[in-house]
Amino acid sequence: MSSLISSLAWVKRGAAARHPKKYVLDDRELERVSALARIELEDAKTELARAHEAAKSMGKGAEGTEADDTGEEEDDEDAWVDEDDDAMDQDDPAPKPKDDLSQYNLDEYDDDGPTADLGPFSNIKGLQYYRDNQEDPYITLKEEEEDNEREELEVYPTDNLLVTAKTEEEVSQLEIYVYDDSSENLYVHHDLMLPNFPLCLEWLDFPPTTSSSSAAEASPLAGFGNYIAVGTLDPEIEVWSLDVVNPVYPDAVLGRPDISNAHVPTPLGTGKKKKKKTKHRPVASGWHVDAVLGLSWNRTHRNLLASASADRTVKLWDLSRCSPGRGGDENMEDGEASSGGAIRSFEVHKDKVQAVQWNEREPTVLLTGSYDRTVRTFDSRAPDAGVGAVVGADVEALRWDPWEAHSFYVSLENGMVLNFDARTLPSDLSSAPSSARFMLQAHDGAASAIDVNPHIRGCIVTGGTDKMVKVWNVTEGEKMSVSLVTSRDLGVGKVFAASFSPDDPLTLAAAGSKAKLQIWDVGANFGVRKTFAQKLKQAGKELKEREKSSGGVVGVEDDDEGSERGGGVDED
C-alpha cells in the first residue's frame, strides 16, 4: 500500500496550547538533540574549528600551513617576503614625510564619521545582513506578519485536534488536524516527519523528562502538556509535543535503535529447502527489539506508558525517568535494563503482541491481545497471576468497557467481535476455551478497529477491511444482545482506525487505506438519535439536533474530488 493512514488519536478540547510555539534550534536544543541522537557534539565542534582554521589559511600562499618535506615548520607570518620578481630589482624608495599624507586622515579612514545629507537615502550606511528580521529597521511589516501567522496557528478552546499516522509514497509523517464542530471545519494544522512506517499512536498529557524548553513553555500548566507517542517499525517509541510547530526531533525516545543484525531474517532449517518461518529475535528486558504495535497511556499513574511489540513482549516505561540519551546501553548484556530503559518487561504471549490497554477503573491492570490467538489480562505488579482466553483468530484490536471494570471487547482477523467478563476467565489456557458473553460477526473481512463510546453506555463502533464503519447498540439483561444501529462507507478505503470523540457523544473519526480522514456525526441519522436518546438522557448528555450540510460527514476536500465527501449511504 503506497498511501494509508494506519492510526489516529483524538485530543480533547482545551488540552492544546492556544498559541503553539515555533521550533527554535538554539544551543540548548542542539545539546538535547545531540544527546538523544548520540551525536558526539565535542567532536563535531573540533572538526568545525579545524575547518575554520583551514579556511583562514587559504590566503597564506601556495605552501599552505603544512610543514615541508624536511620537517621544518613554517616561518612566522612576520618573516614572509614578497616573491614578486620585480620587487627585488630595486630598493624601496624612501618613505615620504608623514606631513604629506596627514591631510587625507588615513588613520581614520575606516571610522564612521558624519555623512552628508543624501536625501531619502541619508540613513543607509551600506548593505548589511541581519540575522533576525526583528533587527532590520527597514522591514516595517514585522508585527503585521507575526500577527497573521499567530492567528493562522491559533487553536481555540472549542477545537479538537486529531493526529493521524500517515504514509504516502514511502514518506511517513504525523498530520495534526484541527476540527471545529460548530462550523464543520477540518483542516491540517501542521505535520511532523517520521523516520519509519508508523503503526500506532497514543495521546498523553505527561511531559517526558527530556522535553525541550520550547515544549515546556507551550504548556499552560506545569506537569501537563500535549504529547503524542508513536510506535513504528523501528523498536523505539518517539514522544512528540503537539504544541510545537515543525520540530525536527522528538521530545523523548524510548528504547534504542536496532544496531545488531537482528533485523535480518534468518530462515529455520538447513539445506536447499528453507522453511518460511524465521527465528525470533533475542528478547531484551530493557528495550524492544522489533516493531512497536500498540501503546497505552495510564491516565491515573500518568508517568506510565505500556507498549506491545512484535518481539512478543509488553513493556512498561516510566516517562519521569527518561535518560538524556536513548534507553538502553549498547554495552549491556541482553536481558539487563538500563536506567533509561523499560522498568518492566512481560512475556505473557508466544507470538507478536498486537494490542495493549490499561484498565481505567483498575489502573494497575493490563489487557493484551496477540497473534497467538489469545488475550490476557493481568495485574502489572503480579503478571503470573493473570487470566486469559483463547479467541480462535489473530487479535486486531481490543478495548476495556469504561462502564464495567471487568468487561472488555476484542475484534479479530476473521471479522468477529467478542465480549468477555474477566472474572470468569481461566488462568490456564490449555483447558477448553472460555465462552464469550456474546459473539458478533461484524464484518466480512478483518475487524481491524473497535472503540467503546465513553459517553453512552453500550454504544460501540467497529471498522473493517470491507470498508464499512458500523455503530452497534449493546443491551444488557439476562443475556447480552447486540444490534446494528447504522453503517456507512465513509470513503476511506479499508478501515484501519475508528474512534469516538472525547467531547461529543455521537461524533467519531475514521481513516484507512486511502490516506483520508473523515469525521462522522452519527447523530445526523434519525435511527441513531432514536436508539440512543434515552441512554443520552440517562448519562446527562443533550443530543444536538442540527442540520448538517454534509450529511454528518466532514473531511478535508481534495482538489480533484471537488465537493465529494465520504461516499456511501447510511443503512438504518
Coordinates of C-alpha atoms in Angstrom, one line a residue:
M1 CA 0.0 0.0 0.0
S2 CA 1.6 3.3 -1.1
S3 CA -0.8 5.6 0.8
L4 CA -2.7 4.9 4.0
I5 CA -3.5 6.1 7.5
S6 CA -2.7 3.4 10.0
S7 CA -3.8 5.0 13.2
L8 CA -5.5 8.1 14.6
A9 CA -5.8 9.8 18.0
W10 CA -8.2 12.5 19.3
V11 CA -7.0 15.4 21.5
K12 CA -9.8 16.7 23.8
R13 CA -10.8 20.3 23.7
G14 CA -8.7 22.7 25.8
A15 CA -5.7 20.3 26.0
A16 CA -3.8 22.0 23.2
A17 CA -2.0 25.3 23.7
R18 CA -3.9 28.1 22.2
H19 CA -0.8 29.6 20.5
P20 CA 1.6 26.8 19.6
K21 CA 5.3 27.7 19.8
K22 CA 7.6 27.8 16.8
Y23 CA 10.5 25.5 17.0
V24 CA 13.8 27.2 17.9
L25 CA 17.1 25.5 17.1
D26 CA 19.3 27.1 19.7
D27 CA 22.4 25.9 21.6
R28 CA 20.3 24.3 24.3
E29 CA 18.2 22.4 21.7
L30 CA 21.3 21.3 19.9
E31 CA 22.7 19.8 23.1
R32 CA 19.4 18.0 23.8
V33 CA 19.2 16.6 20.2
S34 CA 22.8 15.5 20.3
A35 CA 22.2 13.6 23.5
L36 CA 19.1 11.9 22.0
A37 CA 20.7 11.1 18.7
R38 CA 24.0 10.0 20.3
I39 CA 26.0 12.6 18.4
E40 CA 29.4 13.4 19.7
L41 CA 29.0 17.2 19.9
E42 CA 32.5 17.9 21.0
D43 CA 34.0 16.0 18.1
A44 CA 31.8 17.9 15.8
K45 CA 32.9 21.2 17.3
T46 CA 36.6 20.2 16.9
E47 CA 36.1 19.3 13.3
L48 CA 34.3 22.6 12.7
A49 CA 37.2 24.5 14.3
R50 CA 39.7 22.7 12.1
A51 CA 37.7 23.5 9.0
H52 CA 37.6 27.2 10.1
E53 CA 41.3 27.4 10.5
A54 CA 41.9 25.7 7.2
A55 CA 39.6 28.3 5.5
K56 CA 41.6 31.1 7.1
S57 CA 44.9 29.7 5.9
M58 CA 43.7 29.7 2.3
G59 CA 45.3 33.1 1.7
K60 CA 48.7 32.5 3.2
G61 CA 50.4 31.4 0.0
A62 CA 50.9 28.4 -2.2
E63 CA 52.7 26.5 0.6
G64 CA 49.7 26.4 2.8
T65 CA 50.1 25.7 6.5
E66 CA 51.7 22.2 6.5
A67 CA 55.4 21.5 7.1
D68 CA 57.6 20.9 4.1
D69 CA 59.4 17.6 3.3
T70 CA 62.4 18.4 5.6
G71 CA 60.1 18.5 8.6
E72 CA 60.8 22.2 9.3
E73 CA 57.9 24.3 10.4
E74 CA 56.8 27.3 8.5
D75 CA 58.3 30.7 9.2
D76 CA 56.3 33.2 11.2
E77 CA 53.9 35.4 9.2
D78 CA 56.2 38.4 10.0
A79 CA 59.1 36.7 8.2
W80 CA 57.3 36.3 4.9
V81 CA 58.5 38.3 1.9
D82 CA 57.0 39.3 -1.4
E83 CA 58.0 36.8 -4.0
D84 CA 57.3 39.1 -6.9
D85 CA 60.4 39.2 -9.2
D86 CA 60.2 42.9 -9.7
A87 CA 60.1 43.6 -6.0
M88 CA 63.8 42.6 -5.6
D89 CA 65.2 44.5 -8.6
Q90 CA 65.5 47.8 -6.7
D91 CA 65.3 49.2 -3.3
D92 CA 62.2 50.7 -2.0
P93 CA 62.1 54.4 -2.3
A94 CA 62.5 56.4 0.8
P95 CA 59.1 57.0 2.6
K96 CA 57.6 60.4 2.2
P97 CA 57.2 62.6 5.2
K98 CA 54.1 61.9 7.2
D99 CA 53.0 65.5 6.8
D100 CA 52.4 65.0 3.2
L101 CA 49.6 62.4 3.9
S102 CA 48.1 63.9 7.0
Q103 CA 45.7 66.0 5.1
Y104 CA 43.9 62.7 4.0
N105 CA 43.3 61.4 7.5
L106 CA 44.2 57.9 6.5
D107 CA 44.3 56.8 10.1
E108 CA 40.6 57.5 10.5
Y109 CA 39.7 56.1 7.0
D110 CA 37.6 53.2 8.4
D111 CA 35.9 55.2 11.1
D112 CA 32.2 56.1 10.5
G113 CA 32.0 59.8 10.5
P114 CA 29.3 62.4 9.8
T115 CA 27.8 61.9 6.3
A116 CA 26.4 64.5 4.1
D117 CA 22.6 64.7 3.7
L118 CA 21.8 62.3 0.8
G119 CA 18.1 62.9 0.8
P120 CA 15.8 59.8 1.3
F121 CA 18.9 57.5 1.5
S122 CA 20.8 59.5 4.1
N123 CA 20.5 56.8 6.7
I124 CA 21.9 54.0 4.6
K125 CA 25.5 53.2 5.5
G126 CA 25.8 50.2 3.2
L127 CA 24.4 46.7 2.6
Q128 CA 24.1 44.9 5.9
Y129 CA 22.9 41.4 6.7
Y130 CA 20.5 40.9 9.7
R131 CA 20.3 37.5 11.2
D132 CA 16.8 38.3 12.5
N133 CA 14.2 40.4 10.8
Q134 CA 13.5 42.0 14.1
E135 CA 16.9 43.7 13.9
D136 CA 16.3 45.1 10.4
P137 CA 15.0 48.6 10.6
Y138 CA 13.8 48.6 7.0
I139 CA 11.3 45.8 7.5
T140 CA 8.3 47.6 8.8
L141 CA 5.6 44.8 8.4
K142 CA 7.1 42.5 11.0
E143 CA 4.4 42.9 13.6
E144 CA 1.6 42.5 11.0
E145 CA 3.2 39.3 9.6
E146 CA 3.6 37.9 13.0
D147 CA 0.1 38.7 14.0
N148 CA -1.2 36.9 10.8
E149 CA 0.9 33.9 11.5
R150 CA -0.1 33.8 15.1
E151 CA -3.8 33.9 14.1
E152 CA -3.4 31.1 11.5
L153 CA -1.8 28.8 14.1
E154 CA -4.2 29.6 16.8
V155 CA -6.2 26.7 18.3
Y156 CA -9.4 27.7 20.1
P157 CA -10.6 26.0 23.3
T158 CA -13.6 24.8 21.3
D159 CA -11.4 23.0 18.8
N160 CA -10.4 19.3 18.8
L161 CA -7.1 18.2 17.5
L162 CA -6.8 14.9 15.6
V163 CA -3.4 13.2 15.0
T164 CA -3.1 10.7 12.1
A165 CA -0.2 8.4 11.3
K166 CA 0.1 8.8 7.5
T167 CA 2.3 7.2 4.9
E168 CA 2.2 8.4 1.4
E169 CA 4.6 7.2 -1.3
E170 CA 7.1 5.9 1.2
V171 CA 7.1 9.1 3.2
S172 CA 5.8 8.8 6.8
Q173 CA 4.5 11.7 8.9
L174 CA 2.2 12.8 11.6
E175 CA -0.6 15.1 10.4
I176 CA -2.2 17.2 13.0
Y177 CA -5.7 18.4 12.2
V178 CA -7.9 21.0 13.8
Y179 CA -11.6 20.2 13.9
D180 CA -14.2 22.8 14.6
D181 CA -17.5 21.1 15.2
S182 CA -19.7 24.3 15.1
S183 CA -18.6 25.2 11.6
E184 CA -17.9 21.7 10.3
N185 CA -14.4 22.7 9.5
L186 CA -11.5 20.2 9.3
Y187 CA -8.0 21.2 8.2
V188 CA -4.3 20.3 8.6
H189 CA -2.6 22.5 11.2
H190 CA 0.9 21.2 10.8
D191 CA 2.8 17.9 10.2
L192 CA 5.8 16.1 11.6
M193 CA 8.2 13.9 9.6
L194 CA 8.8 10.3 10.9
P195 CA 11.8 8.1 10.3
N196 CA 9.8 4.9 9.6
F197 CA 6.4 3.5 9.0
P198 CA 4.0 4.4 11.9
L199 CA 1.9 1.7 13.4
C200 CA 0.2 3.1 16.5
L201 CA -0.5 6.4 18.3
E202 CA -1.3 7.3 21.9
W203 CA -2.1 10.7 23.2
L204 CA -0.8 11.7 26.7
D205 CA -0.5 14.9 28.7
F206 CA 2.5 14.0 30.8
P207 CA 5.7 15.8 29.7
P208 CA 8.7 13.4 29.5
T209 CA 11.8 14.3 31.4
T210 CA 13.7 15.1 28.2
S211 CA 11.2 17.6 26.9
S212 CA 12.6 20.6 25.2
S213 CA 12.3 24.1 26.7
S214 CA 10.1 25.2 23.9
A215 CA 7.6 22.4 24.6
A216 CA 7.6 23.2 28.3
E217 CA 6.9 26.8 27.6
A218 CA 4.0 25.9 25.4
S219 CA 2.3 24.0 28.2
P220 CA -0.2 26.3 30.2
L221 CA 0.3 24.2 33.4
A222 CA 3.4 22.8 34.9
G223 CA 3.5 19.0 34.8
F224 CA 1.0 18.9 31.9
G225 CA 1.2 19.1 28.2
N226 CA 0.0 17.9 24.8
Y227 CA 2.1 15.0 23.5
I228 CA 1.7 12.0 21.1
A229 CA 3.6 8.7 21.5
V230 CA 4.4 7.0 18.2
G231 CA 5.2 3.3 17.6
T232 CA 6.8 2.4 14.2
L233 CA 8.5 -0.5 12.5
D234 CA 11.6 0.6 14.5
P235 CA 11.9 -0.8 18.0
E236 CA 11.9 2.7 19.5
I237 CA 9.0 4.8 20.8
E238 CA 9.1 8.5 19.9
V239 CA 7.2 11.2 22.0
W240 CA 6.4 14.5 20.2
S241 CA 5.0 17.7 21.6
L242 CA 1.9 18.8 19.6
D243 CA 2.2 22.3 20.9
V244 CA 5.5 23.0 19.0
V245 CA 5.2 23.6 15.2
N246 CA 7.7 21.9 12.9
P247 CA 10.1 20.3 15.3
V248 CA 13.0 18.3 13.8
Y249 CA 13.5 15.8 16.6
P250 CA 11.1 14.3 19.2
D251 CA 11.0 15.3 22.8
A252 CA 11.9 11.8 24.0
V253 CA 12.9 8.5 22.5
L254 CA 12.2 5.3 24.5
G255 CA 14.2 2.3 23.7
R256 CA 17.2 2.1 21.5
P257 CA 17.8 1.5 17.7
D258 CA 18.3 -2.0 16.4
I259 CA 22.1 -1.9 15.9
S260 CA 22.5 -5.7 15.6
N261 CA 21.8 -8.0 12.7
A262 CA 18.6 -9.0 14.4
H263 CA 16.5 -7.2 11.7
V264 CA 17.9 -9.6 9.1
P265 CA 15.5 -12.6 8.8
T266 CA 17.2 -16.0 9.5
P267 CA 15.4 -19.0 8.0
L268 CA 15.0 -22.1 10.0
G269 CA 16.2 -25.5 8.9
T270 CA 19.2 -26.4 6.7
G271 CA 19.8 -27.5 3.2
K272 CA 18.4 -26.0 0.0
K273 CA 14.7 -26.0 1.1
K274 CA 14.2 -23.4 3.8
K275 CA 11.1 -23.1 5.9
K276 CA 9.3 -19.8 5.6
K277 CA 9.2 -19.3 9.3
T278 CA 12.1 -17.2 10.7
K279 CA 13.8 -17.2 14.0
H280 CA 12.6 -14.9 16.8
R281 CA 14.9 -12.1 17.7
P282 CA 16.6 -12.4 21.1
V283 CA 14.4 -10.7 23.7
A284 CA 15.9 -7.9 25.9
S285 CA 14.2 -6.7 29.0
G286 CA 15.3 -3.0 28.8
W287 CA 14.0 -2.3 25.3
H288 CA 12.1 -3.7 22.3
V289 CA 14.0 -5.4 19.6
D290 CA 11.2 -5.4 17.0
A291 CA 8.3 -3.2 15.8
V292 CA 6.1 -1.5 18.3
L293 CA 2.5 -2.5 17.5
G294 CA 0.5 -1.0 20.4
L295 CA 0.6 1.8 23.0
S296 CA -1.4 2.7 26.0
W297 CA -1.0 5.6 28.5
N298 CA -2.1 5.2 32.1
R299 CA -4.4 8.1 32.9
T300 CA -4.2 7.5 36.7
H301 CA -0.5 6.9 37.0
R302 CA 0.3 9.5 34.4
N303 CA 4.0 8.7 34.1
L304 CA 3.4 5.2 32.9
L305 CA 3.3 4.1 29.3
A306 CA 2.7 0.5 28.2
S307 CA 3.9 -0.9 24.8
A308 CA 3.2 -4.1 22.8
S309 CA 5.7 -5.3 20.3
A310 CA 6.3 -7.9 17.6
D311 CA 9.1 -9.2 19.8
R312 CA 6.4 -11.0 21.8
T313 CA 6.8 -8.7 24.9
V314 CA 4.9 -6.0 26.7
K315 CA 7.0 -3.3 28.3
L316 CA 6.3 -0.6 30.9
W317 CA 8.0 2.8 30.6
D318 CA 8.4 5.5 33.2
L319 CA 8.2 8.8 31.5
S320 CA 9.5 10.7 34.5
R321 CA 12.8 8.8 34.5
C322 CA 13.8 9.0 30.8
S323 CA 17.5 9.3 30.4
P324 CA 19.0 12.1 28.3
G325 CA 20.0 9.6 25.7
R326 CA 18.1 6.6 24.3
G327 CA 17.1 3.9 26.8
G328 CA 19.4 1.0 26.8
D329 CA 23.2 0.9 26.9
E330 CA 24.9 -0.7 23.9
N331 CA 27.5 -2.3 26.2
M332 CA 25.0 -4.0 28.4
E333 CA 24.1 -7.7 28.1
D334 CA 20.6 -8.6 26.7
G335 CA 18.2 -9.0 29.5
E336 CA 19.6 -6.2 31.6
A337 CA 17.6 -3.0 31.9
S338 CA 19.3 0.4 31.9
S339 CA 18.3 3.4 33.9
G340 CA 16.7 4.9 30.8
G341 CA 15.1 1.7 29.5
A342 CA 11.8 -0.1 30.3
I343 CA 11.1 -0.6 34.0
R344 CA 9.2 -3.9 33.5
S345 CA 9.0 -6.5 30.7
F346 CA 6.2 -9.0 30.5
E347 CA 6.4 -12.2 28.4
V348 CA 2.9 -13.4 28.5
H349 CA 2.4 -14.3 24.8
K350 CA 4.0 -16.7 22.4
D351 CA 3.7 -14.6 19.3
K352 CA 3.5 -10.9 18.3
V353 CA 1.6 -8.8 20.7
Q354 CA -0.8 -6.7 18.6
A355 CA -2.6 -4.5 21.2
V356 CA -2.4 -3.4 24.9
Q357 CA -4.6 -1.2 27.1
W358 CA -4.7 -0.1 30.7
N359 CA -7.9 -0.5 32.7
E360 CA -9.1 3.0 33.7
R361 CA -11.1 1.7 36.7
E362 CA -8.3 -0.6 37.9
P363 CA -5.2 1.3 36.8
T364 CA -2.7 -1.4 37.5
V365 CA -4.4 -4.0 35.3
L366 CA -3.3 -4.5 31.7
L367 CA -5.2 -6.2 28.8
T368 CA -3.2 -7.6 25.9
G369 CA -4.0 -9.4 22.6
S370 CA -1.7 -11.4 20.4
Y371 CA -1.2 -13.3 17.1
D372 CA -1.1 -16.4 19.2
R373 CA -4.9 -16.1 19.2
T374 CA -5.2 -15.4 22.9
V375 CA -6.0 -12.4 25.1
R376 CA -4.5 -11.9 28.5
T377 CA -5.4 -9.7 31.5
F378 CA -3.1 -9.3 34.5
D379 CA -2.0 -7.0 37.2
S380 CA 1.3 -5.4 36.3
R381 CA 2.5 -6.0 39.8
A382 CA 1.9 -9.8 39.6
P383 CA 1.8 -10.8 35.9
D384 CA 2.0 -14.5 36.8
A385 CA -1.5 -14.4 38.3
G386 CA -3.2 -13.3 35.2
V387 CA -6.1 -14.9 33.3
G388 CA -6.9 -15.1 29.6
A389 CA -9.0 -16.6 26.8
V390 CA -8.4 -18.4 23.5
V391 CA -10.2 -16.4 20.8
G392 CA -9.6 -18.6 17.7
A393 CA -8.1 -16.0 15.4
D394 CA -5.4 -13.3 15.4
V395 CA -6.3 -10.3 17.5
E396 CA -6.7 -7.0 15.6
A397 CA -7.9 -4.6 18.4
L398 CA -9.3 -4.6 21.9
R399 CA -10.9 -2.2 24.4
W400 CA -11.9 -2.2 28.0
D401 CA -15.5 -1.3 28.6
P402 CA -15.3 2.1 30.5
W403 CA -18.7 1.3 32.0
E404 CA -17.7 -2.1 33.6
A405 CA -14.3 -2.6 35.1
H406 CA -14.3 -6.4 34.4
S407 CA -15.7 -6.3 30.8
F408 CA -13.7 -5.9 27.5
Y409 CA -14.2 -6.2 23.7
V410 CA -11.9 -8.0 21.2
S411 CA -12.0 -7.7 17.4
L412 CA -10.5 -10.4 15.3
E413 CA -9.0 -11.1 11.9
N414 CA -11.9 -13.2 10.9
G415 CA -14.4 -10.3 11.4
M416 CA -15.7 -11.4 14.7
V417 CA -16.2 -9.2 17.8
L418 CA -16.3 -10.8 21.2
N419 CA -17.1 -9.6 24.7
F420 CA -15.6 -11.2 27.8
D421 CA -16.0 -11.0 31.5
A422 CA -12.5 -11.1 33.0
R423 CA -13.9 -12.6 36.3
T424 CA -14.9 -15.8 34.5
L425 CA -11.7 -16.4 32.6
P426 CA -9.3 -19.2 33.5
S427 CA -5.6 -18.8 34.3
D428 CA -4.8 -22.0 32.4
L429 CA -5.3 -21.6 28.6
S430 CA -4.6 -25.2 27.9
S431 CA -8.1 -26.0 29.1
A432 CA -11.2 -25.6 26.9
P433 CA -11.7 -22.0 25.5
S434 CA -13.8 -19.8 27.7
S435 CA -17.2 -18.8 26.3
A436 CA -17.7 -15.2 25.4
R437 CA -20.7 -13.2 26.7
F438 CA -21.6 -12.6 23.1
M439 CA -20.1 -13.2 19.6
L440 CA -20.8 -11.0 16.7
Q441 CA -19.9 -11.4 13.0
A442 CA -19.3 -7.7 12.5
H443 CA -17.5 -7.6 9.1
D444 CA -16.9 -9.7 6.1
G445 CA -13.2 -9.1 6.3
A446 CA -11.0 -8.4 9.3
A447 CA -12.5 -6.3 12.1
S448 CA -9.4 -4.0 12.2
A449 CA -10.8 -1.3 14.5
I450 CA -13.0 -1.1 17.5
D451 CA -13.9 1.6 20.1
V452 CA -16.3 2.0 23.0
N453 CA -18.3 5.2 23.5
P454 CA -17.2 6.9 26.7
H455 CA -20.4 9.0 26.8
I456 CA -23.1 6.4 26.0
R457 CA -23.3 3.0 27.7
G458 CA -23.5 0.1 25.3
C459 CA -22.5 2.1 22.1
I460 CA -19.6 0.7 20.2
V461 CA -18.1 1.3 16.7
T462 CA -16.2 -1.1 14.5
G463 CA -14.3 -0.7 11.3
G464 CA -13.2 -3.4 8.9
T465 CA -11.3 -4.2 5.7
D466 CA -14.7 -4.4 4.0
K467 CA -14.6 -0.6 4.0
M468 CA -17.5 -0.3 6.4
V469 CA -17.8 1.7 9.6
K470 CA -20.6 0.3 11.9
V471 CA -22.2 1.6 15.0
W472 CA -23.8 -1.0 17.4
N473 CA -26.1 -1.0 20.4
V474 CA -25.3 -3.4 23.2
T475 CA -28.2 -4.1 25.7
E476 CA -27.8 -5.9 28.9
G477 CA -30.3 -8.2 30.6
E478 CA -30.5 -11.9 31.4
K479 CA -28.4 -12.3 28.2
M480 CA -26.5 -9.6 26.4
S481 CA -27.7 -8.7 22.9
V482 CA -26.2 -6.5 20.2
S483 CA -27.9 -4.9 17.2
L484 CA -26.7 -2.8 14.3
V485 CA -27.8 0.8 14.5
T486 CA -26.2 2.3 11.4
S487 CA -23.3 1.7 9.0
R488 CA -21.6 3.6 6.3
D489 CA -18.8 3.5 3.7
L490 CA -17.0 6.8 4.5
G491 CA -14.8 6.6 1.5
V492 CA -11.6 6.0 3.5
G493 CA -10.9 2.6 1.9
K494 CA -10.2 -0.3 4.2
V495 CA -10.8 1.0 7.7
F496 CA -7.7 0.8 9.9
A497 CA -8.8 3.2 12.7
A498 CA -12.2 4.3 14.1
S499 CA -12.6 6.2 17.4
F500 CA -15.2 8.2 19.2
S501 CA -14.7 11.9 20.1
P502 CA -13.7 12.6 23.7
D503 CA -16.1 15.5 23.8
D504 CA -19.2 14.8 21.5
P505 CA -21.2 11.6 22.3
L506 CA -22.1 10.8 18.7
T507 CA -19.1 12.0 16.8
L508 CA -16.4 9.6 15.5
A509 CA -13.4 9.7 13.3
A510 CA -12.3 7.0 10.8
A511 CA -9.3 6.6 8.4
G512 CA -7.8 3.8 6.3
S513 CA -6.1 2.7 3.1
K514 CA -7.0 5.8 1.0
A515 CA -5.0 8.0 3.4
K516 CA -8.1 10.1 4.1
L517 CA -9.5 11.2 7.5
Q518 CA -13.3 11.6 7.9
I519 CA -15.4 12.9 10.7
W520 CA -18.8 11.3 11.1
D521 CA -21.6 12.8 13.2
V522 CA -23.8 9.8 13.5
G523 CA -26.3 11.9 15.4
A524 CA -27.4 13.2 12.0
N525 CA -29.0 9.8 11.4
F526 CA -32.6 9.6 12.7
G527 CA -32.2 5.9 13.7
V528 CA -29.2 6.7 15.9
R529 CA -31.0 9.6 17.6
K530 CA -34.0 7.4 18.3
T531 CA -31.9 4.4 19.6
F532 CA -29.6 6.4 21.9
A533 CA -31.9 9.2 23.0
Q534 CA -32.9 7.5 26.3
K535 CA -29.3 6.5 27.1
L536 CA -28.1 10.0 26.4
K537 CA -30.7 11.4 28.8
Q538 CA -29.6 8.9 31.5
A539 CA -26.0 10.0 31.0
G540 CA -26.9 13.6 31.4
K541 CA -26.0 14.4 27.8
E542 CA -28.0 16.5 25.4
L543 CA -28.5 15.5 21.8
K544 CA -27.6 18.2 19.4
E545 CA -30.3 18.3 16.8
R546 CA -29.0 20.5 14.0
E547 CA -29.0 20.1 10.2
K548 CA -25.7 19.0 8.8
S549 CA -25.0 20.4 5.3
S550 CA -22.6 17.5 4.7
G551 CA -25.0 14.8 5.8
G552 CA -23.0 14.3 9.0
V553 CA -19.6 13.6 7.3
V554 CA -16.8 16.1 7.3
G555 CA -13.4 15.7 5.7
V556 CA -10.6 17.6 4.0
E557 CA -11.6 18.0 0.4
D558 CA -9.1 17.2 -2.3
D559 CA -8.8 19.4 -5.3
D560 CA -9.5 16.5 -7.6
E561 CA -12.6 15.5 -5.7
G562 CA -14.4 18.8 -5.5
S563 CA -17.4 18.5 -3.2
E564 CA -17.4 14.8 -2.8
R565 CA -17.4 13.8 0.9
G566 CA -17.4 10.2 2.0
G567 CA -19.4 8.3 -0.4
G568 CA -22.0 5.7 0.5
V569 CA -25.4 5.7 2.1
D570 CA -26.5 5.2 5.7
E571 CA -28.1 1.9 6.4
D572 CA -30.7 2.3 9.1

